[in-house]
PDB file of C-alpha atoms and ligand atoms in Angstrom:
ATOM      1  CA  MET A   1       0.000   0.000   0.000  1.00 48.00           C
ATOM      2  CA  SER A   2       1.430   3.390  -0.910  1.00 46.00           C
ATOM      3  CA  THR A   3       0.261   6.502   0.928  1.00 59.00           C
ATOM      4  CA  ASP A   4       1.236  10.121   0.403  1.00 92.00           C
ATOM      5  CA  LEU A   5       4.006  11.019   2.885  1.00 95.00           C
ATOM      6  CA  ASP A   6       2.310  14.221   4.084  1.00 95.00           C
ATOM      7  CA  GLU A   7      -0.831  12.261   4.862  1.00 95.00           C
ATOM      8  CA  VAL A   8       1.170   9.624   6.728  1.00 96.00           C
ATOM      9  CA  LEU A   9       2.882  12.332   8.807  1.00 97.00           C
ATOM     10  CA  ALA A  10      -0.416  14.044   9.596  1.00 97.00           C
ATOM     11  CA  THR A  11      -2.370  10.932  10.551  1.00 96.00           C
ATOM     12  CA  THR A  12       0.084   8.752  12.448  1.00 97.00           C
ATOM     13  CA  ARG A  13      -1.380   8.934  15.918  1.00 97.00           C
ATOM     14  CA  ALA A  14      -1.787   6.813  19.021  1.00 97.00           C
ATOM     15  CA  ILE A  15      -4.093   3.971  17.996  1.00 97.00           C
ATOM     16  CA  ARG A  16      -4.930   1.949  21.073  1.00 96.00           C
ATOM     17  CA  ARG A  17      -8.068   0.134  19.913  1.00 96.00           C
ATOM     18  CA  LEU A  18      -6.798  -2.283  17.312  1.00 97.00           C
ATOM     19  CA  ASP A  19      -8.330  -5.174  15.431  1.00 97.00           C
ATOM     20  CA  TRP A  20      -7.371  -7.691  18.106  1.00 95.00           C
ATOM     21  CA  ASP A  21      -8.439 -10.712  16.090  1.00 94.00           C
ATOM     22  CA  ARG A  22      -6.563 -10.046  12.861  1.00 97.00           C
ATOM     23  CA  PRO A  23      -3.024 -11.441  12.902  1.00 98.00           C
ATOM     24  CA  VAL A  24      -0.152  -9.296  11.627  1.00 98.00           C
ATOM     25  CA  ASP A  25       2.113 -10.890   9.054  1.00 98.00           C
ATOM     26  CA  ARG A  26       5.719 -10.948  10.263  1.00 98.00           C
ATOM     27  CA  ALA A  27       6.850  -9.747   6.825  1.00 98.00           C
ATOM     28  CA  LEU A  28       4.966  -6.471   7.377  1.00 98.00           C
ATOM     29  CA  VAL A  29       6.725  -5.850  10.689  1.00 98.00           C
ATOM     30  CA  ASP A  30      10.091  -6.789   9.179  1.00 98.00           C
ATOM     31  CA  ALA A  31       9.516  -4.296   6.350  1.00 98.00           C
ATOM     32  CA  CYS A  32       8.878  -1.533   8.907  1.00 98.00           C
ATOM     33  CA  LEU A  33      11.967  -2.486  10.912  1.00 98.00           C
ATOM     34  CA  ARG A  34      14.037  -2.521   7.715  1.00 98.00           C
ATOM     35  CA  LEU A  35      12.953   1.061   7.026  1.00 98.00           C
ATOM     36  CA  ALA A  36      13.508   2.139  10.640  1.00 98.00           C
ATOM     37  CA  ARG A  37      17.209   1.282  10.214  1.00 98.00           C
ATOM     38  CA  TYR A  38      17.578   4.284   7.910  1.00 98.00           C
ATOM     39  CA  ALA A  39      16.905   6.706  10.767  1.00 98.00           C
ATOM     40  CA  PRO A  40      19.778   8.914  11.941  1.00 98.00           C
ATOM     41  CA  SER A  41      21.811   8.144  15.069  1.00 98.00           C
ATOM     42  CA  GLY A  42      24.745   9.932  16.719  1.00 96.00           C
ATOM     43  CA  MET A  43      27.979   9.078  14.837  1.00 96.00           C
ATOM     44  CA  ASN A  44      25.843   6.580  12.923  1.00 98.00           C
ATOM     45  CA  ARG A  45      26.395   4.087  15.763  1.00 97.00           C
ATOM     46  CA  GLN A  46      23.009   2.408  15.228  1.00 98.00           C
ATOM     47  CA  ARG A  47      22.837   1.020  18.731  1.00 98.00           C
ATOM     48  CA  TRP A  48      19.108   0.460  18.379  1.00 98.00           C
ATOM     49  CA  ARG A  49      17.904  -3.066  18.878  1.00 98.00           C
ATOM     50  CA  PHE A  50      14.328  -4.201  18.323  1.00 98.00           C
ATOM     51  CA  VAL A  51      12.638  -7.288  19.703  1.00 98.00           C
ATOM     52  CA  ALA A  52       9.401  -8.132  17.904  1.00 98.00           C
ATOM     53  CA  VAL A  53       7.189 -10.365  20.038  1.00 98.00           C
ATOM     54  CA  ASP A  54       4.324 -12.421  18.627  1.00 98.00           C
ATOM     55  CA  ASP A  55       4.573 -15.466  20.890  1.00 98.00           C
ATOM     56  CA  PRO A  56       1.259 -15.540  22.842  1.00 98.00           C
ATOM     57  CA  GLU A  57       2.848 -16.493  26.176  1.00 98.00           C
ATOM     58  CA  LEU A  58       5.480 -13.781  25.953  1.00 98.00           C
ATOM     59  CA  ARG A  59       2.870 -11.224  24.940  1.00 98.00           C
ATOM     60  CA  ALA A  60       0.738 -12.249  27.902  1.00 98.00           C
ATOM     61  CA  GLY A  61       3.757 -11.893  30.209  1.00 98.00           C
ATOM     62  CA  ILE A  62       4.634  -8.429  28.895  1.00 98.00           C
ATOM     63  CA  ALA A  63       0.970  -7.402  29.130  1.00 98.00           C
ATOM     64  CA  ARG A  64       0.836  -8.498  32.776  1.00 98.00           C
ATOM     65  CA  HIS A  65       3.876  -6.360  33.670  1.00 98.00           C
ATOM     66  CA  TYR A  66       2.531  -3.451  31.625  1.00 98.00           C
ATOM     67  CA  ARG A  67      -0.832  -3.618  33.414  1.00 97.00           C
ATOM     68  CA  GLU A  68       0.814  -3.713  36.835  1.00 97.00           C
ATOM     69  CA  ALA A  69       2.973  -0.701  35.980  1.00 97.00           C
ATOM     70  CA  PHE A  70      -0.042   1.153  34.618  1.00 96.00           C
ATOM     71  CA  THR A  71      -2.203   0.404  37.673  1.00 95.00           C
ATOM     72  CA  GLU A  72       0.574   1.538  40.011  1.00 94.00           C
ATOM     73  CA  ARG A  73       1.172   4.739  38.060  1.00 90.00           C
ATOM     74  CA  TYR A  74      -2.473   5.812  37.989  1.00 88.00           C
ATOM     75  CA  ALA A  75      -3.554   4.467  41.396  1.00 86.00           C
ATOM     76  CA  GLY A  76      -6.076   6.787  43.047  1.00 82.00           C
ATOM     77  CA  THR A  77      -6.631   8.992  39.999  1.00 82.00           C
ATOM     78  CA  THR A  78      -9.759   9.389  37.908  1.00 81.00           C
ATOM     79  CA  LEU A  79      -8.951   8.374  34.383  1.00 75.00           C
ATOM     80  CA  ASP A  80     -10.494  10.382  31.578  1.00 81.00           C
ATOM     81  CA  GLY A  81      -9.520  11.367  28.041  1.00 86.00           C
ATOM     82  CA  ILE A  82      -6.080  10.115  27.055  1.00 90.00           C
ATOM     83  CA  ALA A  83      -5.541   8.248  30.342  1.00 89.00           C
ATOM     84  CA  ALA A  84      -8.832   6.356  29.900  1.00 90.00           C
ATOM     85  CA  SER A  85      -7.796   5.415  26.380  1.00 92.00           C
ATOM     86  CA  ALA A  86      -4.401   4.359  27.745  1.00 95.00           C
ATOM     87  CA  ARG A  87      -6.204   2.123  30.255  1.00 94.00           C
ATOM     88  CA  THR A  88      -8.053   0.409  27.403  1.00 94.00           C
ATOM     89  CA  LEU A  89      -4.691  -0.420  25.852  1.00 96.00           C
ATOM     90  CA  ALA A  90      -3.288  -1.589  29.195  1.00 97.00           C
ATOM     91  CA  GLU A  91      -6.265  -3.914  29.656  1.00 96.00           C
ATOM     92  CA  SER A  92      -6.080  -5.263  26.091  1.00 97.00           C
ATOM     93  CA  LEU A  93      -2.335  -5.490  25.541  1.00 98.00           C
ATOM     94  CA  HIS A  94      -2.287  -9.303  25.629  1.00 98.00           C
ATOM     95  CA  ARG A  95      -4.621  -9.238  22.607  1.00 98.00           C
ATOM     96  CA  VAL A  96      -2.356  -7.023  20.475  1.00 98.00           C
ATOM     97  CA  PRO A  97      -0.864  -9.295  17.770  1.00 98.00           C
ATOM     98  CA  VAL A  98       2.699  -7.919  17.865  1.00 98.00           C
ATOM     99  CA  LEU A  99       4.623  -6.000  20.528  1.00 98.00           C
ATOM    100  CA  VAL A 100       7.831  -4.342  19.374  1.00 98.00           C
ATOM    101  CA  LEU A 101      10.309  -3.433  22.083  1.00 98.00           C
ATOM    102  CA  ALA A 102      12.783  -0.717  21.091  1.00 98.00           C
ATOM    103  CA  CYS A 103      16.051  -0.871  23.015  1.00 98.00           C
ATOM    104  CA  VAL A 104      19.519   0.635  23.007  1.00 98.00           C
ATOM    105  CA  ALA A 105      22.605  -1.571  23.328  1.00 96.00           C
ATOM    106  CA  GLY A 106      24.357   0.283  26.154  1.00 93.00           C
ATOM    107  CA  ARG A 107      22.851   2.093  29.124  1.00 91.00           C
ATOM    108  CA  PRO A 108      22.786   5.897  29.521  1.00 85.00           C
ATOM    109  CA  GLU A 109      25.459   7.241  31.870  1.00 86.00           C
ATOM    110  CA  PRO A 110      23.796   8.138  35.198  1.00 85.00           C
ATOM    111  CA  SER A 111      25.203  11.701  35.310  1.00 87.00           C
ATOM    112  CA  ALA A 112      25.815  12.349  31.626  1.00 86.00           C
ATOM    113  CA  ALA A 113      26.096  15.927  30.331  1.00 91.00           C
ATOM    114  CA  PRO A 114      22.931  17.286  28.628  1.00 90.00           C
ATOM    115  CA  GLU A 115      24.363  16.861  25.144  1.00 90.00           C
ATOM    116  CA  ARG A 116      25.128  13.201  25.869  1.00 91.00           C
ATOM    117  CA  VAL A 117      21.622  12.596  27.231  1.00 93.00           C
ATOM    118  CA  SER A 118      20.092  14.263  24.181  1.00 94.00           C
ATOM    119  CA  SER A 119      22.298  12.266  21.851  1.00 94.00           C
ATOM    120  CA  TYR A 120      21.484   9.015  23.683  1.00 95.00           C
ATOM    121  CA  TYR A 121      17.707   9.286  23.389  1.00 96.00           C
ATOM    122  CA  GLY A 122      17.917  11.155  20.085  1.00 97.00           C
ATOM    123  CA  SER A 123      19.684   8.150  18.637  1.00 97.00           C
ATOM    124  CA  ILE A 124      16.726   5.829  19.143  1.00 98.00           C
ATOM    125  CA  TYR A 125      13.534   7.901  18.914  1.00 98.00           C
ATOM    126  CA  PRO A 126      13.924   8.754  15.198  1.00 98.00           C
ATOM    127  CA  ALA A 127      14.074   5.010  14.453  1.00 98.00           C
ATOM    128  CA  VAL A 128      11.038   4.394  16.672  1.00 98.00           C
ATOM    129  CA  TRP A 129       9.082   7.075  14.834  1.00 98.00           C
ATOM    130  CA  SER A 130      10.221   5.790  11.415  1.00 98.00           C
ATOM    131  CA  PHE A 131       8.929   2.369  12.421  1.00 98.00           C
ATOM    132  CA  MET A 132       5.572   3.846  13.407  1.00 98.00           C
ATOM    133  CA  LEU A 133       5.301   5.838  10.171  1.00 98.00           C
ATOM    134  CA  ALA A 134       6.185   2.789   8.078  1.00 98.00           C
ATOM    135  CA  ALA A 135       3.544   0.806   9.979  1.00 98.00           C
ATOM    136  CA  ARG A 136       0.941   3.514   9.385  1.00 97.00           C
ATOM    137  CA  ALA A 137       1.741   3.487   5.646  1.00 96.00           C
ATOM    138  CA  ARG A 138       0.902  -0.231   5.682  1.00 97.00           C
ATOM    139  CA  GLY A 139      -2.424   0.138   7.465  1.00 96.00           C
ATOM    140  CA  LEU A 140      -1.029  -0.841  10.867  1.00 98.00           C
ATOM    141  CA  GLY A 141      -1.802   1.095  14.019  1.00 98.00           C
ATOM    142  CA  THR A 142       0.776   1.746  16.733  1.00 98.00           C
ATOM    143  CA  THR A 143       1.213   3.637  20.000  1.00 98.00           C
ATOM    144  CA  LEU A 144       4.493   4.725  21.519  1.00 98.00           C
ATOM    145  CA  THR A 145       4.392   3.565  25.150  1.00 98.00           C
ATOM    146  CA  THR A 146       6.784   3.856  28.076  1.00 98.00           C
ATOM    147  CA  VAL A 147       4.693   3.114  31.185  1.00 97.00           C
ATOM    148  CA  HIS A 148       5.986  -0.474  31.298  1.00 97.00           C
ATOM    149  CA  LEU A 149       9.526   0.771  31.998  1.00 97.00           C
ATOM    150  CA  ALA A 150       8.687   0.619  35.699  1.00 97.00           C
ATOM    151  CA  ARG A 151       8.777  -3.164  35.125  1.00 97.00           C
ATOM    152  CA  ALA A 152      11.776  -3.139  32.768  1.00 98.00           C
ATOM    153  CA  ALA A 153      13.743  -5.676  34.824  1.00 97.00           C
ATOM    154  CA  ALA A 154      10.927  -8.242  34.738  1.00 98.00           C
ATOM    155  CA  ILE A 155      10.451  -7.759  30.990  1.00 98.00           C
ATOM    156  CA  ALA A 156      14.219  -8.087  30.439  1.00 98.00           C
ATOM    157  CA  ASP A 157      14.095 -11.423  32.296  1.00 98.00           C
ATOM    158  CA  LEU A 158      11.124 -12.598  30.285  1.00 98.00           C
ATOM    159  CA  LEU A 159      12.790 -11.859  26.936  1.00 98.00           C
ATOM    160  CA  GLY A 160      16.359 -12.705  27.959  1.00 97.00           C
ATOM    161  CA  LEU A 161      17.749  -9.243  27.196  1.00 98.00           C
ATOM    162  CA  PRO A 162      21.454  -8.651  27.845  1.00 97.00           C
ATOM    163  CA  CYS A 163      22.052  -6.715  31.083  1.00 94.00           C
ATOM    164  CA  ASP A 164      23.701  -3.744  29.336  1.00 95.00           C
ATOM    165  CA  THR A 165      20.558  -3.118  27.282  1.00 96.00           C
ATOM    166  CA  ALA A 166      18.209  -0.201  27.966  1.00 97.00           C
ATOM    167  CA  GLN A 167      14.557  -0.527  27.038  1.00 98.00           C
ATOM    168  CA  ILE A 168      13.195   2.707  25.607  1.00 98.00           C
ATOM    169  CA  ALA A 169       9.691   2.121  24.245  1.00 98.00           C
ATOM    170  CA  LEU A 170       7.147  -0.604  23.666  1.00 98.00           C
ATOM    171  CA  ILE A 171       5.122  -0.337  20.459  1.00 98.00           C
ATOM    172  CA  PRO A 172       1.940  -2.405  20.200  1.00 98.00           C
ATOM    173  CA  VAL A 173       1.225  -3.140  16.528  1.00 98.00           C
ATOM    174  CA  GLY A 174      -2.017  -4.302  14.949  1.00 98.00           C
ATOM    175  CA  HIS A 175      -4.338  -3.808  12.027  1.00 98.00           C
ATOM    176  CA  VAL A 176      -6.637  -0.860  12.590  1.00 98.00           C
ATOM    177  CA  ARG A 177     -10.411  -0.692  12.682  1.00 96.00           C
ATOM    178  CA  PRO A 178     -12.143   1.373   9.987  1.00 96.00           C
ATOM    179  CA  GLY A 179     -11.725   5.147  10.337  1.00 95.00           C
ATOM    180  CA  ALA A 180      -8.771   4.943  12.734  1.00 96.00           C
ATOM    181  CA  PHE A 181      -6.402   7.244  10.877  1.00 96.00           C
ATOM    182  CA  THR A 182      -7.608  10.758  11.622  1.00 96.00           C
ATOM    183  CA  THR A 183      -5.704  14.002  12.065  1.00 96.00           C
ATOM    184  CA  PRO A 184      -4.824  14.423  15.754  1.00 95.00           C
ATOM    185  CA  ARG A 185      -5.445  17.624  17.719  1.00 95.00           C
ATOM    186  CA  ARG A 186      -2.334  19.775  17.875  1.00 97.00           C
ATOM    187  CA  LEU A 187      -1.468  23.351  18.786  1.00 97.00           C
ATOM    188  CA  PRO A 188      -1.556  25.777  15.853  1.00 97.00           C
ATOM    189  CA  LEU A 189       1.754  26.418  14.106  1.00 97.00           C
ATOM    190  CA  GLU A 190       1.949  30.032  15.393  1.00 96.00           C
ATOM    191  CA  ALA A 191       1.880  28.753  18.979  1.00 96.00           C
ATOM    192  CA  VAL A 192       4.880  26.506  18.515  1.00 97.00           C
ATOM    193  CA  ALA A 193       7.033  28.058  15.769  1.00 98.00           C
ATOM    194  CA  ALA A 194       8.051  31.525  14.643  1.00 98.00           C
ATOM    195  CA  TRP A 195      10.678  33.182  12.475  1.00 97.00           C
ATOM    196  CA  ASN A 196      13.405  35.171  14.257  1.00 97.00           C
ATOM    197  CA  ARG A 197      11.648  35.259  17.643  1.00 97.00           C
ATOM    198  CA  TRP A 198      10.294  32.950  20.307  1.00 97.00           C
ATOM    199  CA  PRO A 199       6.821  31.696  19.281  1.00 95.00           C
ATOM    200  CA  GLY A 200       3.636  32.734  21.066  1.00 84.00           C
TER     201      GLY A 200
HETATM  202  C1  FMN B   1       7.522   9.552  25.160  1.00 94.41           C
HETATM  203  C2  FMN B   1       6.089   9.070  25.049  1.00 94.41           C
HETATM  204  C3  FMN B   1       5.604   8.165  25.975  1.00 94.41           C
HETATM  205  C4  FMN B   1       4.288   7.670  25.883  1.00 94.41           C
HETATM  206  N1  FMN B   1       3.852   6.718  26.760  1.00 94.41           N
HETATM  207  C5  FMN B   1       2.610   6.189  26.622  1.00 94.41           C
HETATM  208  C6  FMN B   1       2.186   5.114  27.446  1.00 94.41           C
HETATM  209  O1  FMN B   1       2.920   4.631  28.307  1.00 94.41           O
HETATM  210  N2  FMN B   1       0.931   4.589  27.250  1.00 94.41           N
HETATM  211  C7  FMN B   1       0.088   5.092  26.282  1.00 94.41           C
HETATM  212  O2  FMN B   1      -1.028   4.565  26.134  1.00 94.41           O
HETATM  213  N3  FMN B   1       0.472   6.116  25.477  1.00 94.41           N
HETATM  214  C8  FMN B   1       1.710   6.658  25.608  1.00 94.41           C
HETATM  215  N4  FMN B   1       2.137   7.658  24.763  1.00 94.41           N
HETATM  216  C9  FMN B   1       1.238   8.122  23.681  1.00 94.41           C
HETATM  217  C10 FMN B   1       0.772   9.565  23.889  1.00 94.41           C
HETATM  218  O3  FMN B   1      -0.201   9.610  24.905  1.00 94.41           O
HETATM  219  C11 FMN B   1       0.211  10.063  22.548  1.00 94.41           C
HETATM  220  O4  FMN B   1       1.248  10.042  21.598  1.00 94.41           O
HETATM  221  C12 FMN B   1      -0.327  11.478  22.638  1.00 94.41           C
HETATM  222  O5  FMN B   1      -1.408  11.541  23.556  1.00 94.41           O
HETATM  223  C13 FMN B   1      -0.812  11.981  21.289  1.00 94.41           C
HETATM  224  O6  FMN B   1      -1.798  11.105  20.785  1.00 94.41           O
HETATM  225  P1  FMN B   1      -2.487  11.405  19.365  1.00 94.41           P
HETATM  226  O7  FMN B   1      -1.373  11.395  18.356  1.00 94.41           O
HETATM  227  O8  FMN B   1      -3.467  10.306  19.126  1.00 94.41           O
HETATM  228  O9  FMN B   1      -3.105  12.755  19.491  1.00 94.41           O
HETATM  229  C14 FMN B   1       3.442   8.149  24.842  1.00 94.41           C
HETATM  230  C15 FMN B   1       3.941   9.048  23.888  1.00 94.41           C
HETATM  231  C16 FMN B   1       5.249   9.506  23.978  1.00 94.41           C
HETATM  232  C17 FMN B   1       5.764  10.444  22.909  1.00 94.41           C
END
């Protein structure tokens, strides 16, 4: 499926209600990962590592840790809007056909200078976003999630990750339901960008 790039950029949003029952072909996910490798990284080190999980038991295990982390994070709060939608995903994660875990080979230094911190995370997020855009272009919905990182150690155990690996984001991937790709609400351009002065 080929989609206009501008449309892909303007309609790739958090899609948490997926078609749970429709399997995702591994070849589709591989194609997205292949494209994600073209993202930039500091000094072109390409320390990104991706683990694509479609094994039902492993997905169930990740979903259990995700749900626990989510429940802990939002304990005692009333969930509405985005948080309520996030809860739907947390409760349904075991049903998502593929979970892609984006990692970096090598942990961030605990007291790294700002430019090192920026370079560390900036060397993985472009690849994560490229993956999500490539998925969107193929009719797959994704959401960038991080709440599970409170259970990173348990997930590392489950998947047998090396101990010098940092988990960055978990991306649930599935076919979308009709009408899923809409333009998300964003601040107007004038509020966030300006020529020769601070915006706003
Ligand atoms: C760094 C980051 C962390 C996020 N973590 C979560 C998460 O843990 N769970 C979740 O459901 N959504 C998560 N999101 C998704 C955001 O809530 C979503 O991108 C935002 O609300 C915009 O959604 P929209 O594009 O549909 O408007 C995260 C997004 C980013 C960029």
